[in-house]
Amino acid sequence: MSHTELNTAAEKKFLLEVGCGVGNFIFPLLEAGGDKSVFIYACDFSKRAVQFVKDHPSYDSSSCKVFQADITNDISEFVPMDCINVATMIFVLSAIHPDKMVQALINVFKVLKPGGFLLFRDYGLYDHAMLRFEPGHKLSENFYVRQDGTRAFYFSIEKLQEIAESAGFKVVEIHYVKRETVNRKESICVPRIFVQAKFSKPLSPPEIHLPERPVIQEKDQANSACLEAKRCNGNANDRIDS
């Protein structure tokens, strides 16, 4: 969603960038939004990156709030619930352990407005970087550790859709993006595969259908009572005989 789309309505819009790094996304957006119609929340796991953003000359607390956070934990301390119009997660979820991915998306889901969107891009299954890992770097299925200790998960469309829907999102669109990175000096062409998606928070919470309790017929109830009475009488007779 472009900055122009964010400004189509008269009311103020709120954006959340998960994994802001040093602010390469938020500062151009802030500079383009001179009318102050967009307020940006941004977070990163790195305290150093967050401080770098706050020290940037373009940082303005009246139009931006940056904070350090682990997105697998609740962020409502920093961002109001049901507040965000558009959230972004660009190459963030792949660094999170697969067991915590659903919870990370749930935490984003909570702060989105009903009808709000999550824009997503990350590494796709069989990306060149995945195929280059040597033996010993695989942690689990499609989950690898790099030489520097950072981790990377490579998503199939089916896996990403499963995670998103488990967090409560509706899938608006999802597809692979194929690119080629060319090193002309080395005459190398590297195929890259990413997965890109747009998820939405439903306007109303999904209906939860609880399983119905079995209905006991009157005849069955009478039989159960009769059997219980016989059992009790039998126990009483046993005590008398003894």
PDB file of C-alpha atoms in Angstrom:
ATOM      1  CA  MET A   1       0.000   0.000   0.000  1.00  0.00           C
ATOM      2  CA  SER A   2       1.450   3.348  -1.057  1.00  0.00           C
ATOM      3  CA  HIS A   3       1.711   6.522   0.999  1.00  0.00           C
ATOM      4  CA  THR A   4      -1.000   8.023  -1.231  1.00  0.00           C
ATOM      5  CA  GLU A   5      -3.373   5.196  -0.311  1.00  0.00           C
ATOM      6  CA  LEU A   6      -2.717   5.785   3.360  1.00  0.00           C
ATOM      7  CA  ASN A   7      -3.845   9.401   2.935  1.00  0.00           C
ATOM      8  CA  THR A   8      -7.083   8.733   1.089  1.00  0.00           C
ATOM      9  CA  ALA A   9      -9.193   9.206   4.235  1.00  0.00           C
ATOM     10  CA  ALA A  10      -9.426  12.440   6.173  1.00  0.00           C
ATOM     11  CA  GLU A  11      -8.653  10.899   9.565  1.00  0.00           C
ATOM     12  CA  LYS A  12      -5.123  10.241  10.800  1.00  0.00           C
ATOM     13  CA  LYS A  13      -3.646   6.905   9.789  1.00  0.00           C
ATOM     14  CA  PHE A  14      -1.410   4.708  11.922  1.00  0.00           C
ATOM     15  CA  LEU A  15       1.315   2.465  10.548  1.00  0.00           C
ATOM     16  CA  LEU A  16       3.429  -0.163  12.315  1.00  0.00           C
ATOM     17  CA  GLU A  17       6.768  -1.386  10.998  1.00  0.00           C
ATOM     18  CA  VAL A  18       7.944  -4.579  12.681  1.00  0.00           C
ATOM     19  CA  GLY A  19      11.707  -4.863  12.304  1.00  0.00           C
ATOM     20  CA  CYS A  20      12.532  -1.254  11.464  1.00  0.00           C
ATOM     21  CA  GLY A  21      16.325  -1.647  11.526  1.00  0.00           C
ATOM     22  CA  VAL A  22      17.994   1.750  11.187  1.00  0.00           C
ATOM     23  CA  GLY A  23      14.922   3.432   9.685  1.00  0.00           C
ATOM     24  CA  ASN A  24      15.468   3.012   5.952  1.00  0.00           C
ATOM     25  CA  PHE A  25      11.716   2.585   5.461  1.00  0.00           C
ATOM     26  CA  ILE A  26      10.221   5.027   7.952  1.00  0.00           C
ATOM     27  CA  PHE A  27      12.341   8.126   7.286  1.00  0.00           C
ATOM     28  CA  PRO A  28      11.517   8.451   3.556  1.00  0.00           C
ATOM     29  CA  LEU A  29       7.859   7.942   4.485  1.00  0.00           C
ATOM     30  CA  LEU A  30       8.007  10.621   7.176  1.00  0.00           C
ATOM     31  CA  GLU A  31       9.731  13.043   4.823  1.00  0.00           C
ATOM     32  CA  ALA A  32       7.040  12.442   2.202  1.00  0.00           C
ATOM     33  CA  GLY A  33       4.221  12.964   4.711  1.00  0.00           C
ATOM     34  CA  GLY A  34       4.656  16.639   5.499  1.00  0.00           C
ATOM     35  CA  ASP A  35       0.938  16.976   6.268  1.00  0.00           C
ATOM     36  CA  LYS A  36       1.353  14.856   9.440  1.00  0.00           C
ATOM     37  CA  SER A  37      -1.569  12.645   8.396  1.00  0.00           C
ATOM     38  CA  VAL A  38       0.384   9.459   9.215  1.00  0.00           C
ATOM     39  CA  PHE A  39       1.762   8.421  12.590  1.00  0.00           C
ATOM     40  CA  ILE A  40       4.318   5.612  12.513  1.00  0.00           C
ATOM     41  CA  TYR A  41       5.027   3.074  15.212  1.00  0.00           C
ATOM     42  CA  ALA A  42       8.224   1.113  14.624  1.00  0.00           C
ATOM     43  CA  CYS A  43      10.050  -1.542  16.604  1.00  0.00           C
ATOM     44  CA  ASP A  44      13.142  -3.688  16.394  1.00  0.00           C
ATOM     45  CA  PHE A  45      14.689  -6.450  18.472  1.00  0.00           C
ATOM     46  CA  SER A  46      18.009  -4.589  18.486  1.00  0.00           C
ATOM     47  CA  LYS A  47      18.348  -1.850  21.110  1.00  0.00           C
ATOM     48  CA  ARG A  48      21.237  -0.416  19.103  1.00  0.00           C
ATOM     49  CA  ALA A  49      19.113  -0.083  15.950  1.00  0.00           C
ATOM     50  CA  VAL A  50      16.314   1.608  17.918  1.00  0.00           C
ATOM     51  CA  GLN A  51      18.744   4.116  19.409  1.00  0.00           C
ATOM     52  CA  PHE A  52      20.191   4.811  15.952  1.00  0.00           C
ATOM     53  CA  VAL A  53      16.700   5.700  14.705  1.00  0.00           C
ATOM     54  CA  LYS A  54      16.036   7.969  17.682  1.00  0.00           C
ATOM     55  CA  ASP A  55      19.343   9.779  17.107  1.00  0.00           C
ATOM     56  CA  HIS A  56      18.567  10.413  13.427  1.00  0.00           C
ATOM     57  CA  PRO A  57      18.034  14.130  12.633  1.00  0.00           C
ATOM     58  CA  SER A  58      14.709  13.329  10.915  1.00  0.00           C
ATOM     59  CA  TYR A  59      13.270  11.584  13.968  1.00  0.00           C
ATOM     60  CA  ASP A  60      10.225  13.452  15.249  1.00  0.00           C
ATOM     61  CA  SER A  61       8.357  12.079  18.272  1.00  0.00           C
ATOM     62  CA  SER A  62       5.203  13.947  17.192  1.00  0.00           C
ATOM     63  CA  SER A  63       4.876  11.727  14.128  1.00  0.00           C
ATOM     64  CA  CYS A  64       6.827   8.594  15.067  1.00  0.00           C
ATOM     65  CA  LYS A  65       7.340   6.311  18.061  1.00  0.00           C
ATOM     66  CA  VAL A  66      10.191   3.791  17.966  1.00  0.00           C
ATOM     67  CA  PHE A  67      10.678   1.144  20.636  1.00  0.00           C
ATOM     68  CA  GLN A  68      12.678  -2.003  21.317  1.00  0.00           C
ATOM     69  CA  ALA A  69      10.585  -5.179  21.419  1.00  0.00           C
ATOM     70  CA  ASP A  70      10.552  -8.908  20.896  1.00  0.00           C
ATOM     71  CA  ILE A  71       7.539  -9.351  18.622  1.00  0.00           C
ATOM     72  CA  THR A  72       6.876 -12.803  20.102  1.00  0.00           C
ATOM     73  CA  ASN A  73       5.791 -10.899  23.225  1.00  0.00           C
ATOM     74  CA  ASP A  74       2.788  -8.594  23.620  1.00  0.00           C
ATOM     75  CA  ILE A  75       3.396  -5.044  22.305  1.00  0.00           C
ATOM     76  CA  SER A  76       0.171  -3.404  23.500  1.00  0.00           C
ATOM     77  CA  GLU A  77       2.266  -1.563  26.104  1.00  0.00           C
ATOM     78  CA  PHE A  78       3.622   0.517  23.216  1.00  0.00           C
ATOM     79  CA  VAL A  79       0.865   0.350  20.603  1.00  0.00           C
ATOM     80  CA  PRO A  80      -2.874   0.717  21.419  1.00  0.00           C
ATOM     81  CA  MET A  81      -5.081  -2.269  20.623  1.00  0.00           C
ATOM     82  CA  ASP A  82      -7.117  -2.070  17.395  1.00  0.00           C
ATOM     83  CA  CYS A  83      -5.191   1.044  16.346  1.00  0.00           C
ATOM     84  CA  ILE A  84      -3.041   0.248  13.303  1.00  0.00           C
ATOM     85  CA  ASN A  85      -4.298   0.675   9.734  1.00  0.00           C
ATOM     86  CA  VAL A  86      -1.312  -0.949   8.035  1.00  0.00           C
ATOM     87  CA  ALA A  87       1.497  -3.079   9.502  1.00  0.00           C
ATOM     88  CA  THR A  88       4.580  -4.345   7.682  1.00  0.00           C
ATOM     89  CA  MET A  89       6.823  -7.344   8.315  1.00  0.00           C
ATOM     90  CA  ILE A  90       9.653  -7.416   5.800  1.00  0.00           C
ATOM     91  CA  PHE A  91      12.183 -10.238   6.309  1.00  0.00           C
ATOM     92  CA  VAL A  92      11.280 -10.510   9.993  1.00  0.00           C
ATOM     93  CA  LEU A  93       9.282 -13.690  10.577  1.00  0.00           C
ATOM     94  CA  SER A  94      11.990 -15.901   9.029  1.00  0.00           C
ATOM     95  CA  ALA A  95      14.363 -15.047  11.917  1.00  0.00           C
ATOM     96  CA  ILE A  96      11.862 -16.248  14.546  1.00  0.00           C
ATOM     97  CA  HIS A  97      11.728 -19.832  15.773  1.00  0.00           C
ATOM     98  CA  PRO A  98       8.903 -21.700  13.987  1.00  0.00           C
ATOM     99  CA  ASP A  99       7.254 -22.539  17.325  1.00  0.00           C
ATOM    100  CA  LYS A 100       6.771 -18.798  18.016  1.00  0.00           C
ATOM    101  CA  MET A 101       5.711 -17.588  14.565  1.00  0.00           C
ATOM    102  CA  VAL A 102       1.966 -17.826  15.167  1.00  0.00           C
ATOM    103  CA  GLN A 103       2.277 -15.907  18.440  1.00  0.00           C
ATOM    104  CA  ALA A 104       4.293 -13.181  16.691  1.00  0.00           C
ATOM    105  CA  LEU A 105       1.505 -12.712  14.146  1.00  0.00           C
ATOM    106  CA  ILE A 106      -1.132 -12.782  16.887  1.00  0.00           C
ATOM    107  CA  ASN A 107       0.640  -9.864  18.585  1.00  0.00           C
ATOM    108  CA  VAL A 108       0.484  -7.880  15.335  1.00  0.00           C
ATOM    109  CA  PHE A 109      -3.137  -8.955  14.814  1.00  0.00           C
ATOM    110  CA  LYS A 110      -4.125  -7.523  18.219  1.00  0.00           C
ATOM    111  CA  VAL A 111      -2.980  -3.978  17.432  1.00  0.00           C
ATOM    112  CA  LEU A 112      -4.464  -3.882  13.919  1.00  0.00           C
ATOM    113  CA  LYS A 113      -7.827  -2.217  13.402  1.00  0.00           C
ATOM    114  CA  PRO A 114     -10.591  -4.509  12.124  1.00  0.00           C
ATOM    115  CA  GLY A 115     -10.189  -4.250   8.369  1.00  0.00           C
ATOM    116  CA  GLY A 116      -6.491  -3.341   8.732  1.00  0.00           C
ATOM    117  CA  PHE A 117      -3.746  -4.949   6.650  1.00  0.00           C
ATOM    118  CA  LEU A 118      -0.431  -6.687   7.232  1.00  0.00           C
ATOM    119  CA  LEU A 119       2.002  -6.414   4.307  1.00  0.00           C
ATOM    120  CA  PHE A 120       4.526  -9.240   4.279  1.00  0.00           C
ATOM    121  CA  ARG A 121       7.654 -10.328   2.420  1.00  0.00           C
ATOM    122  CA  ASP A 122      10.217 -12.964   3.374  1.00  0.00           C
ATOM    123  CA  TYR A 123      12.409 -15.766   2.057  1.00  0.00           C
ATOM    124  CA  GLY A 124      10.745 -18.372  -0.139  1.00  0.00           C
ATOM    125  CA  LEU A 125      11.292 -22.098  -0.283  1.00  0.00           C
ATOM    126  CA  TYR A 126      14.291 -23.131  -2.445  1.00  0.00           C
ATOM    127  CA  ASP A 127      15.754 -19.638  -2.504  1.00  0.00           C
ATOM    128  CA  HIS A 128      19.406 -19.691  -3.590  1.00  0.00           C
ATOM    129  CA  ALA A 129      20.544 -18.831  -0.061  1.00  0.00           C
ATOM    130  CA  MET A 130      18.736 -21.929   1.254  1.00  0.00           C
ATOM    131  CA  LEU A 131      20.359 -24.229  -1.288  1.00  0.00           C
ATOM    132  CA  ARG A 132      23.861 -22.948  -0.415  1.00  0.00           C
ATOM    133  CA  PHE A 133      23.773 -24.063   3.220  1.00  0.00           C
ATOM    134  CA  GLU A 134      26.335 -26.750   4.007  1.00  0.00           C
ATOM    135  CA  PRO A 135      25.564 -29.844   6.102  1.00  0.00           C
ATOM    136  CA  GLY A 136      25.243 -29.090   9.787  1.00  0.00           C
ATOM    137  CA  HIS A 137      23.422 -25.776   9.342  1.00  0.00           C
ATOM    138  CA  LYS A 138      19.914 -27.226   9.220  1.00  0.00           C
ATOM    139  CA  LEU A 139      18.023 -26.844  12.520  1.00  0.00           C
ATOM    140  CA  SER A 140      14.702 -28.284  11.387  1.00  0.00           C
ATOM    141  CA  GLU A 141      12.582 -28.469   8.253  1.00  0.00           C
ATOM    142  CA  ASN A 142      13.275 -25.335   6.137  1.00  0.00           C
ATOM    143  CA  PHE A 143      14.969 -23.687   9.161  1.00  0.00           C
ATOM    144  CA  TYR A 144      18.715 -22.946   9.055  1.00  0.00           C
ATOM    145  CA  VAL A 145      21.425 -21.159  11.035  1.00  0.00           C
ATOM    146  CA  ARG A 146      23.979 -18.922   9.305  1.00  0.00           C
ATOM    147  CA  GLN A 147      27.683 -18.633  10.081  1.00  0.00           C
ATOM    148  CA  ASP A 148      27.053 -15.525  12.216  1.00  0.00           C
ATOM    149  CA  GLY A 149      24.478 -17.339  14.353  1.00  0.00           C
ATOM    150  CA  THR A 150      21.404 -15.678  12.846  1.00  0.00           C
ATOM    151  CA  ARG A 151      18.605 -17.935  11.684  1.00  0.00           C
ATOM    152  CA  ALA A 152      16.499 -18.099   8.552  1.00  0.00           C
ATOM    153  CA  PHE A 153      13.282 -19.926   7.719  1.00  0.00           C
ATOM    154  CA  TYR A 154      12.262 -20.444   4.081  1.00  0.00           C
ATOM    155  CA  PHE A 155       8.500 -20.323   3.551  1.00  0.00           C
ATOM    156  CA  SER A 156       6.282 -22.200   1.178  1.00  0.00           C
ATOM    157  CA  ILE A 157       3.013 -20.469   0.322  1.00  0.00           C
ATOM    158  CA  GLU A 158       1.101 -23.242   2.071  1.00  0.00           C
ATOM    159  CA  LYS A 159       3.117 -22.926   5.292  1.00  0.00           C
ATOM    160  CA  LEU A 160       2.809 -19.142   5.425  1.00  0.00           C
ATOM    161  CA  GLN A 161      -0.939 -19.312   4.810  1.00  0.00           C
ATOM    162  CA  GLU A 162      -1.315 -21.874   7.603  1.00  0.00           C
ATOM    163  CA  ILE A 163       0.583 -19.655  10.069  1.00  0.00           C
ATOM    164  CA  ALA A 164      -1.350 -16.514   9.117  1.00  0.00           C
ATOM    165  CA  GLU A 165      -4.764 -18.168   9.360  1.00  0.00           C
ATOM    166  CA  SER A 166      -3.845 -19.735  12.706  1.00  0.00           C
ATOM    167  CA  ALA A 167      -3.215 -16.184  13.990  1.00  0.00           C
ATOM    168  CA  GLY A 168      -6.679 -15.075  12.832  1.00  0.00           C
ATOM    169  CA  PHE A 169      -5.753 -13.346   9.560  1.00  0.00           C
ATOM    170  CA  LYS A 170      -7.610 -13.593   6.283  1.00  0.00           C
ATOM    171  CA  VAL A 171      -5.351 -14.100   3.274  1.00  0.00           C
ATOM    172  CA  VAL A 172      -6.013 -11.390   0.674  1.00  0.00           C
ATOM    173  CA  GLU A 173      -3.177 -12.358  -1.657  1.00  0.00           C
ATOM    174  CA  ILE A 174      -0.082 -14.540  -1.481  1.00  0.00           C
ATOM    175  CA  HIS A 175       2.478 -15.488  -4.130  1.00  0.00           C
ATOM    176  CA  TYR A 176       6.134 -16.157  -4.867  1.00  0.00           C
ATOM    177  CA  VAL A 177       8.365 -13.388  -6.173  1.00  0.00           C
ATOM    178  CA  LYS A 178      11.277 -14.564  -8.331  1.00  0.00           C
ATOM    179  CA  ARG A 179      14.256 -12.312  -8.949  1.00  0.00           C
ATOM    180  CA  GLU A 180      17.790 -12.634 -10.278  1.00  0.00           C
ATOM    181  CA  THR A 181      20.788 -11.066  -8.582  1.00  0.00           C
ATOM    182  CA  VAL A 182      23.462 -10.492 -11.204  1.00  0.00           C
ATOM    183  CA  ASN A 183      27.157 -10.037 -10.450  1.00  0.00           C
ATOM    184  CA  ARG A 184      28.481  -8.814 -13.767  1.00  0.00           C
ATOM    185  CA  LYS A 185      32.089  -8.716 -12.592  1.00  0.00           C
ATOM    186  CA  GLU A 186      32.005 -12.409 -11.640  1.00  0.00           C
ATOM    187  CA  SER A 187      29.519 -13.302 -14.404  1.00  0.00           C
ATOM    188  CA  ILE A 188      27.230 -14.879 -11.824  1.00  0.00           C
ATOM    189  CA  CYS A 189      23.434 -14.891 -11.920  1.00  0.00           C
ATOM    190  CA  VAL A 190      21.828 -15.905  -8.643  1.00  0.00           C
ATOM    191  CA  PRO A 191      18.114 -16.877  -8.602  1.00  0.00           C
ATOM    192  CA  ARG A 192      16.229 -15.520  -5.590  1.00  0.00           C
ATOM    193  CA  ILE A 193      12.806 -16.634  -4.393  1.00  0.00           C
ATOM    194  CA  PHE A 194      10.700 -14.637  -1.944  1.00  0.00           C
ATOM    195  CA  VAL A 195       7.140 -15.023  -0.716  1.00  0.00           C
ATOM    196  CA  GLN A 196       4.953 -11.927  -0.637  1.00  0.00           C
ATOM    197  CA  ALA A 197       1.522 -11.591   0.947  1.00  0.00           C
ATOM    198  CA  LYS A 198      -1.211  -9.252   2.081  1.00  0.00           C
ATOM    199  CA  PHE A 199      -3.265 -10.302   5.093  1.00  0.00           C
ATOM    200  CA  SER A 200      -6.287  -8.590   6.618  1.00  0.00           C
ATOM    201  CA  LYS A 201      -7.879  -8.544  10.045  1.00  0.00           C
ATOM    202  CA  PRO A 202     -11.574  -9.454   9.647  1.00  0.00           C
ATOM    203  CA  LEU A 203     -14.116  -6.735  10.430  1.00  0.00           C
ATOM    204  CA  SER A 204     -15.775  -9.088  12.917  1.00  0.00           C
ATOM    205  CA  PRO A 205     -14.160 -11.894  14.931  1.00  0.00           C
ATOM    206  CA  PRO A 206     -14.554 -15.365  13.428  1.00  0.00           C
ATOM    207  CA  GLU A 207     -17.371 -17.468  14.819  1.00  0.00           C
ATOM    208  CA  ILE A 208     -16.279 -20.219  17.169  1.00  0.00           C
ATOM    209  CA  HIS A 209     -18.411 -23.330  16.968  1.00  0.00           C
ATOM    210  CA  LEU A 210     -18.137 -25.361  20.161  1.00  0.00           C
ATOM    211  CA  PRO A 211     -18.947 -29.081  19.936  1.00  0.00           C
ATOM    212  CA  GLU A 212     -22.470 -29.896  21.078  1.00  0.00           C
ATOM    213  CA  ARG A 213     -22.895 -31.869  24.274  1.00  0.00           C
ATOM    214  CA  PRO A 214     -24.568 -35.263  23.772  1.00  0.00           C
ATOM    215  CA  VAL A 215     -28.279 -35.312  24.627  1.00  0.00           C
ATOM    216  CA  ILE A 216     -29.309 -38.115  27.012  1.00  0.00           C
ATOM    217  CA  GLN A 217     -32.782 -39.455  26.290  1.00  0.00           C
ATOM    218  CA  GLU A 218     -35.276 -39.941  29.131  1.00  0.00           C
ATOM    219  CA  LYS A 219     -35.121 -43.711  28.731  1.00  0.00           C
ATOM    220  CA  ASP A 220     -31.346 -43.685  29.000  1.00  0.00           C
ATOM    221  CA  GLN A 221     -31.579 -41.490  32.106  1.00  0.00           C
ATOM    222  CA  ALA A 222     -34.024 -43.933  33.711  1.00  0.00           C
ATOM    223  CA  ASN A 223     -31.758 -46.897  32.905  1.00  0.00           C
ATOM    224  CA  SER A 224     -28.748 -45.080  34.337  1.00  0.00           C
ATOM    225  CA  ALA A 225     -30.637 -44.298  37.551  1.00  0.00           C
ATOM    226  CA  CYS A 226     -31.759 -47.913  37.874  1.00  0.00           C
ATOM    227  CA  LEU A 227     -28.227 -49.256  37.430  1.00  0.00           C
ATOM    228  CA  GLU A 228     -26.891 -46.776  39.970  1.00  0.00           C
ATOM    229  CA  ALA A 229     -29.565 -47.835  42.496  1.00  0.00           C
ATOM    230  CA  LYS A 230     -28.695 -51.521  42.034  1.00  0.00           C
ATOM    231  CA  ARG A 231     -25.011 -50.771  42.524  1.00  0.00           C
ATOM    232  CA  CYS A 232     -25.691 -48.884  45.756  1.00  0.00           C
ATOM    233  CA  ASN A 233     -27.949 -51.659  47.088  1.00  0.00           C
ATOM    234  CA  GLY A 234     -25.327 -54.235  46.279  1.00  0.00           C
ATOM    235  CA  ASN A 235     -22.675 -52.313  48.188  1.00  0.00           C
ATOM    236  CA  ALA A 236     -25.043 -51.999  51.201  1.00  0.00           C
ATOM    237  CA  ASN A 237     -25.749 -55.773  51.237  1.00  0.00           C
ATOM    238  CA  ASP A 238     -22.028 -56.508  51.111  1.00  0.00           C
ATOM    239  CA  ARG A 239     -21.477 -54.379  54.224  1.00  0.00           C
ATOM    240  CA  ILE A 240     -24.349 -56.134  56.091  1.00  0.00           C
ATOM    241  CA  ASP A 241     -23.053 -59.628  55.224  1.00  0.00           C
ATOM    242  CA  SER A 242     -19.602 -58.757  56.478  1.00  0.00           C
TER     243      SER A 242
END
